[in-house]
Coordinates of N, CA and C in Angstrom, one line a residue:
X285 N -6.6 -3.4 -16.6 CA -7.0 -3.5 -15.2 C -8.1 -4.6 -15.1
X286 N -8.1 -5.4 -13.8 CA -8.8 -6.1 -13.8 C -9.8 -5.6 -12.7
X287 N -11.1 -6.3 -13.1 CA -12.2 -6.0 -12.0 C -12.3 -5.9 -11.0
X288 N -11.1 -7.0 -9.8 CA -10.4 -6.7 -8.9 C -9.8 -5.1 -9.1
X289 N -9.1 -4.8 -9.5 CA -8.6 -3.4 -9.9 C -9.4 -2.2 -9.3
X290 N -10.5 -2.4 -10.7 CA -11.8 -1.6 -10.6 C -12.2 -1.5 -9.1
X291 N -12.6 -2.4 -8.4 CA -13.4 -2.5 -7.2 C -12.7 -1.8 -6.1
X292 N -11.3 -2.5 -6.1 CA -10.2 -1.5 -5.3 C -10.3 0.3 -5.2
X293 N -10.2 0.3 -6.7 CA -9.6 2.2 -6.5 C -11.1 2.4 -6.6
X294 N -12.5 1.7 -6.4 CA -13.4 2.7 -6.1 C -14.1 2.4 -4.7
X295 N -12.9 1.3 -3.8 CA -13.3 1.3 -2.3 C -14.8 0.4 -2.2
X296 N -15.2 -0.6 -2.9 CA -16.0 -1.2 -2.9 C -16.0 -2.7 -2.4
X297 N -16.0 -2.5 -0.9 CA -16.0 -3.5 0.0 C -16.4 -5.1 -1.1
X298 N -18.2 -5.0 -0.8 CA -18.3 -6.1 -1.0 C -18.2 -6.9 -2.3
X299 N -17.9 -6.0 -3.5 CA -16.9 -6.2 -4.9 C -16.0 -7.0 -4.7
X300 N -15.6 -6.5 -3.5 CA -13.6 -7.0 -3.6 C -13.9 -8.3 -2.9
X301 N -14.6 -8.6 -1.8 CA -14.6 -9.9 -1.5 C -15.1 -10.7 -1.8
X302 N -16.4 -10.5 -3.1 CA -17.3 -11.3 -3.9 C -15.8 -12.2 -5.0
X303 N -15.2 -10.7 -5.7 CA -14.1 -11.1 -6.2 C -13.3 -12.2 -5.8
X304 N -12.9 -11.8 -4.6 CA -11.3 -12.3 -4.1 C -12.0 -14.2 -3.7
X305 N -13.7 -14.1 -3.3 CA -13.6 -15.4 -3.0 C -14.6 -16.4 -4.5
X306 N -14.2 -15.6 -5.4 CA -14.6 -16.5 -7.3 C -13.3 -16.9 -7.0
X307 N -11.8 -16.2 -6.5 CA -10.8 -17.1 -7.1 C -9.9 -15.6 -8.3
X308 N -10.4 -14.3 -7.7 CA -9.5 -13.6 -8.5 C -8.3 -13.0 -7.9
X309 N -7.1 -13.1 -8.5 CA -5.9 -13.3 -8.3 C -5.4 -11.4 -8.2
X310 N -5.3 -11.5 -7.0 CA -4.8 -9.9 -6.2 C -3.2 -9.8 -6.7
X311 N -2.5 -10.6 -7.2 CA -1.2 -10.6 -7.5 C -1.1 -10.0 -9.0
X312 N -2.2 -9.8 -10.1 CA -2.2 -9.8 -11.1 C -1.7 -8.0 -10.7
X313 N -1.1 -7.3 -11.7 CA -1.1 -6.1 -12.4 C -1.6 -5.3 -13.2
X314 N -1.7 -4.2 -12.8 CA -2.5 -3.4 -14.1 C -1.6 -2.6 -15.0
X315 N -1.8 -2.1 -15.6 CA -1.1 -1.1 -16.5 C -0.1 -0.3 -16.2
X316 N 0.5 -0.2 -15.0 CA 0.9 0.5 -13.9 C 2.0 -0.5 -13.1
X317 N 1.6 -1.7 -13.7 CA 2.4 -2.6 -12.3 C 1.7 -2.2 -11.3
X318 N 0.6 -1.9 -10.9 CA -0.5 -1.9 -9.8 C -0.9 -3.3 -9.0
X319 N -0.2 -3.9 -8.1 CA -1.2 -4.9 -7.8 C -2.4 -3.8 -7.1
X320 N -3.9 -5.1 -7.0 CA -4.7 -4.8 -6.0 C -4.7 -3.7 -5.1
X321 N -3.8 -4.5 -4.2 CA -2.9 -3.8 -3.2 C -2.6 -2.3 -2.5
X322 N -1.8 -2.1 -3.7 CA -1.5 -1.0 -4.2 C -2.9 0.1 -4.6
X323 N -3.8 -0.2 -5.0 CA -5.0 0.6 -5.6 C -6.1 0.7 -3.5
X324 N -6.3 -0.5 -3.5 CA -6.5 -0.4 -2.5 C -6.2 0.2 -1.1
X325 N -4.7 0.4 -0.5 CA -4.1 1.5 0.0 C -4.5 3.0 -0.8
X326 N -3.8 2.9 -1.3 CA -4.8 4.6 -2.2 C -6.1 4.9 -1.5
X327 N -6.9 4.2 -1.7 CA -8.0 4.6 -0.9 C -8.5 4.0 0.4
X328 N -7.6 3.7 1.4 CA -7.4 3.2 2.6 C -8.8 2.8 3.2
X329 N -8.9 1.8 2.7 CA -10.3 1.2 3.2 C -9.5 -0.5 4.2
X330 N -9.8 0.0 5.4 CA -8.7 -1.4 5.9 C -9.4 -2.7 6.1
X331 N -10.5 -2.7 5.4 CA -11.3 -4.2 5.3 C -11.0 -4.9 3.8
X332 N -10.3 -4.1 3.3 CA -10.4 -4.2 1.6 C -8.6 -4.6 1.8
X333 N -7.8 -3.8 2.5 CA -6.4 -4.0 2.4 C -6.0 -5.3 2.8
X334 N -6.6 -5.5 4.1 CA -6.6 -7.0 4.9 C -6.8 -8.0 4.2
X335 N -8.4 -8.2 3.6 CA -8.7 -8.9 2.4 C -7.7 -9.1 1.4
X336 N -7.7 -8.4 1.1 CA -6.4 -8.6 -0.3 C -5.2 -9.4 0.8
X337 N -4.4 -9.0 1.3 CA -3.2 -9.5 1.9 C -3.8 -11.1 2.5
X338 N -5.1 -11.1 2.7 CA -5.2 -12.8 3.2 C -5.0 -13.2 1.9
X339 N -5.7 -12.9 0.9 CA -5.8 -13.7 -0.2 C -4.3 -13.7 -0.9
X340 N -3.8 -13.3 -0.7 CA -2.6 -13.3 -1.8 C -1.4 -13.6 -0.8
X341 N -1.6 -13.3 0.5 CA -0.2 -14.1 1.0 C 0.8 -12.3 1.4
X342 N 1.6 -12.4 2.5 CA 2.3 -11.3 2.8 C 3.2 -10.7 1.7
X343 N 3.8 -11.9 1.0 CA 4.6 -11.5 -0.2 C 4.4 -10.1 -0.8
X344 N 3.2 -10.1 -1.3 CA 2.2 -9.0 -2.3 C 2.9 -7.4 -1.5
X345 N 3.0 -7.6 -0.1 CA 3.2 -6.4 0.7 C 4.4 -5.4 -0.3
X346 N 5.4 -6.4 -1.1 CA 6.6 -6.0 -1.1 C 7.1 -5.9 -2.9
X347 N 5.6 -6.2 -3.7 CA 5.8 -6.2 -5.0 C 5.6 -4.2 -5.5
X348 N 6.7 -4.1 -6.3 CA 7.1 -3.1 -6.7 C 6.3 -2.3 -7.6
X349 N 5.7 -1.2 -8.2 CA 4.9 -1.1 -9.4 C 5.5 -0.6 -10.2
X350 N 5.4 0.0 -11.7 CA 6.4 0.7 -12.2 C 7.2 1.8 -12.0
X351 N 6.8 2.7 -11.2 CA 7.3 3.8 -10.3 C 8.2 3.3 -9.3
X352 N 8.4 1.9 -8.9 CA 9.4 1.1 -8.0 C 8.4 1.1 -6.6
X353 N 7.1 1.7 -6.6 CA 6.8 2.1 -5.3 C 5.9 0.5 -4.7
X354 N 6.6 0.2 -3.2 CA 5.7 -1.0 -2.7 C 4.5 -0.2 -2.1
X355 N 3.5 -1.4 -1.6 CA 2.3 -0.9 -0.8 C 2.9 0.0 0.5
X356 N 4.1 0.0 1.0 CA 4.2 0.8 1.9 C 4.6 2.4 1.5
X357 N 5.3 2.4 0.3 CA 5.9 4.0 -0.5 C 4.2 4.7 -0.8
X358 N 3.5 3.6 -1.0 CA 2.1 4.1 -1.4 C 1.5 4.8 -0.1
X359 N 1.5 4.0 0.7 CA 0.7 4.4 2.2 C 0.8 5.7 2.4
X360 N 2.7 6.0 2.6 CA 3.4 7.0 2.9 C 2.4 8.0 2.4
X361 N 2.7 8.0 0.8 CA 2.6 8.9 -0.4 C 0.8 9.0 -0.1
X362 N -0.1 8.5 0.0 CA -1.2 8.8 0.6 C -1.4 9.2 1.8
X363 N -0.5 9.4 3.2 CA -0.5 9.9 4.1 C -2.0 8.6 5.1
X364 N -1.8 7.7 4.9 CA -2.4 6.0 5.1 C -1.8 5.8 6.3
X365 N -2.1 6.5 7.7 CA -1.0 6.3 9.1 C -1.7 4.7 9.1
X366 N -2.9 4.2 9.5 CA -2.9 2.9 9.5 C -2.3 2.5 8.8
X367 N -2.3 2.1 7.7 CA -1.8 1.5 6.8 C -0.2 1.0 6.8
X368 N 0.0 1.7 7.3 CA 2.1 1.7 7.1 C 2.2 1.4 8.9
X369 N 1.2 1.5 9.6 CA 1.5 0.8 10.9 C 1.3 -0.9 10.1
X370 N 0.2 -1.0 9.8 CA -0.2 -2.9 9.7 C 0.8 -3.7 8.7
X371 N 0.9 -2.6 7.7 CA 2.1 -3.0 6.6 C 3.2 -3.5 7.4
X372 N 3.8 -2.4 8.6 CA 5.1 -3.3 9.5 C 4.6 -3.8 9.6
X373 N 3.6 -4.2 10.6 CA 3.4 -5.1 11.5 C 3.2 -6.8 10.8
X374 N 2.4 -6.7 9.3 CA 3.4 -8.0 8.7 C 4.6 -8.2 7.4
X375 N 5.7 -7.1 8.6 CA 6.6 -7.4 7.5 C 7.1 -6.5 6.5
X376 N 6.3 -5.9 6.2 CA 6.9 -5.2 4.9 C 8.2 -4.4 5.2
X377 N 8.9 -4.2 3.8 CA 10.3 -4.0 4.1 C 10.4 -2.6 4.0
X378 N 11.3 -1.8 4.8 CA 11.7 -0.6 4.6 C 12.9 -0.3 4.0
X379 N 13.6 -1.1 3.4 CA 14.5 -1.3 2.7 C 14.6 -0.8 1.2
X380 N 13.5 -1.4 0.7 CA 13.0 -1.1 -0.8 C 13.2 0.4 -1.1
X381 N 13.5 0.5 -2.2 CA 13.8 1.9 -2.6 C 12.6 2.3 -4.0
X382 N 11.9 3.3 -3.9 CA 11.4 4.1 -5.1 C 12.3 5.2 -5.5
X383 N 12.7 5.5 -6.8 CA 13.3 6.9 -6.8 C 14.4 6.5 -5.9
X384 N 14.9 5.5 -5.8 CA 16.8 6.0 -4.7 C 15.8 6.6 -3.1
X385 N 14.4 6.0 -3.2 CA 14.1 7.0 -1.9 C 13.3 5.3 -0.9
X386 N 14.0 5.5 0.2 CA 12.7 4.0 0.9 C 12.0 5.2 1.2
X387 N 10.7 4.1 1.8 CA 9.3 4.8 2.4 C 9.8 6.1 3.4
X388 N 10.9 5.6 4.5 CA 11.4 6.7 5.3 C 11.5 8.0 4.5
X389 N 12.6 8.1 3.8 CA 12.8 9.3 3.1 C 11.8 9.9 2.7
X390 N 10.6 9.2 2.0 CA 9.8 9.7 1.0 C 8.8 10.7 2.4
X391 N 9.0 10.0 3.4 CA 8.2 10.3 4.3 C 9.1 12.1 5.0
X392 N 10.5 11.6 5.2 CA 10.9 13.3 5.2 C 11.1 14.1 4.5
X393 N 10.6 13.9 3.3 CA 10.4 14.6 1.7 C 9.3 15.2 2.1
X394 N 8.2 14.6 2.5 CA 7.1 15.3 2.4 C 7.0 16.2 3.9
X395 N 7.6 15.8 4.4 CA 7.7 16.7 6.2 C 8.6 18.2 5.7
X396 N 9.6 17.7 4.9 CA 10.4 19.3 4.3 C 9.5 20.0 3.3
X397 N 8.3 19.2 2.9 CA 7.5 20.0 1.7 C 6.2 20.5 2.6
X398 N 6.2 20.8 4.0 CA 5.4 21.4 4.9 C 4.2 20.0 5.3
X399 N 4.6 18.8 5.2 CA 3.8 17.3 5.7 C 3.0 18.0 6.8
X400 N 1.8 17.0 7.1 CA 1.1 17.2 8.2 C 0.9 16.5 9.3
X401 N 0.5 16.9 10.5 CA 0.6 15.9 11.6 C 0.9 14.4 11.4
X402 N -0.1 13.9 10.5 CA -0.1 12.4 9.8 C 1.2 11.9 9.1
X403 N 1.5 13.0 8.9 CA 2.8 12.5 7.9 C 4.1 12.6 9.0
X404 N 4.0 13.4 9.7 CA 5.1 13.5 10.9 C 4.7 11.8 11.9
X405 N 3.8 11.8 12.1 CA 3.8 10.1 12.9 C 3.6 9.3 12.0
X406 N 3.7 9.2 10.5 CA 3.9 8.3 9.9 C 5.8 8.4 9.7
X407 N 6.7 9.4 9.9 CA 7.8 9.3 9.8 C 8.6 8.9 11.6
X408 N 7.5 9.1 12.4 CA 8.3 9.0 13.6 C 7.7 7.2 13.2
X409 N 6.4 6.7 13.4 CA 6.6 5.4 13.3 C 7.5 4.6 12.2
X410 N 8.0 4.9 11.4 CA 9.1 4.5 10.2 C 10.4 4.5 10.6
X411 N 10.8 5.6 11.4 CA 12.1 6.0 12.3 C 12.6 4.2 13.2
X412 N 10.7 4.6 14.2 CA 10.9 3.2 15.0 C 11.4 1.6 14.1
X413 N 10.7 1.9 13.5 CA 10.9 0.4 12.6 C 12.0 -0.2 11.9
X414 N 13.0 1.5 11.3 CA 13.7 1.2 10.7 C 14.7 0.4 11.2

């Protein structure tokens, strides 16, 4: 993991932007196939997710980790309702599959495992998009 990494999964705004403007590369992986991205959704800080996505370009939205899961299977799987609204909104695909499962599914996976209000309008907004 890189320090980028670090700064992400402990939600540390001004780390991540000190980082991202030396020139550190939000595309890199960690141990996990982790981008940035990915660590930063986990802990939904949406100054820190934005950041990353300027700096690395929309692409990043749609890079898979070892688990197959993109930044939006992550959001889901965090229950991240911002998060998987802005993720549509540039783009990201609902197509991609983790587990044989896209974001949708994983989203009525967790609605049959007793999901909570958040998780029900993260599946009604996924419905719309699909």
């Amino acid at each position: 993991a890189t320090a980028l990494h670090r700064a992400c999964s402990l939600s540390i705004v001004w780390g991540v932007e000190r980082l991202l403007k030396k020139g550190a590369n939000p595309m890199i992986t960690d141990n996990y196939g982790n981008t940035a991205l990915h660590l930063a959704i986990e802990m939904g800080n949406p100054h820190i997710i934005i950041g990353i996505i300027k700096a690395a370009g929309p692409a990043i939205v749609n890079i898979q980790n070892y688990k197959e899961e993109t930044a939006l299977h992550v959001a889901v799987l965090n229950t991240q309702v911002w998060a998987v609204k802005y993720l549509w909104e540039i783009g990201a695909s609902g197509t991609i599959k983790a587990n044989e499962k896209t974001a949708l599914q994983v989203a009525m996976g967790m609605i049959a495992d007793g999901g909570s209000a958040d998780v029900v309008e993260i599946y009604d907004l996924l419905l719309r998009f699909d």
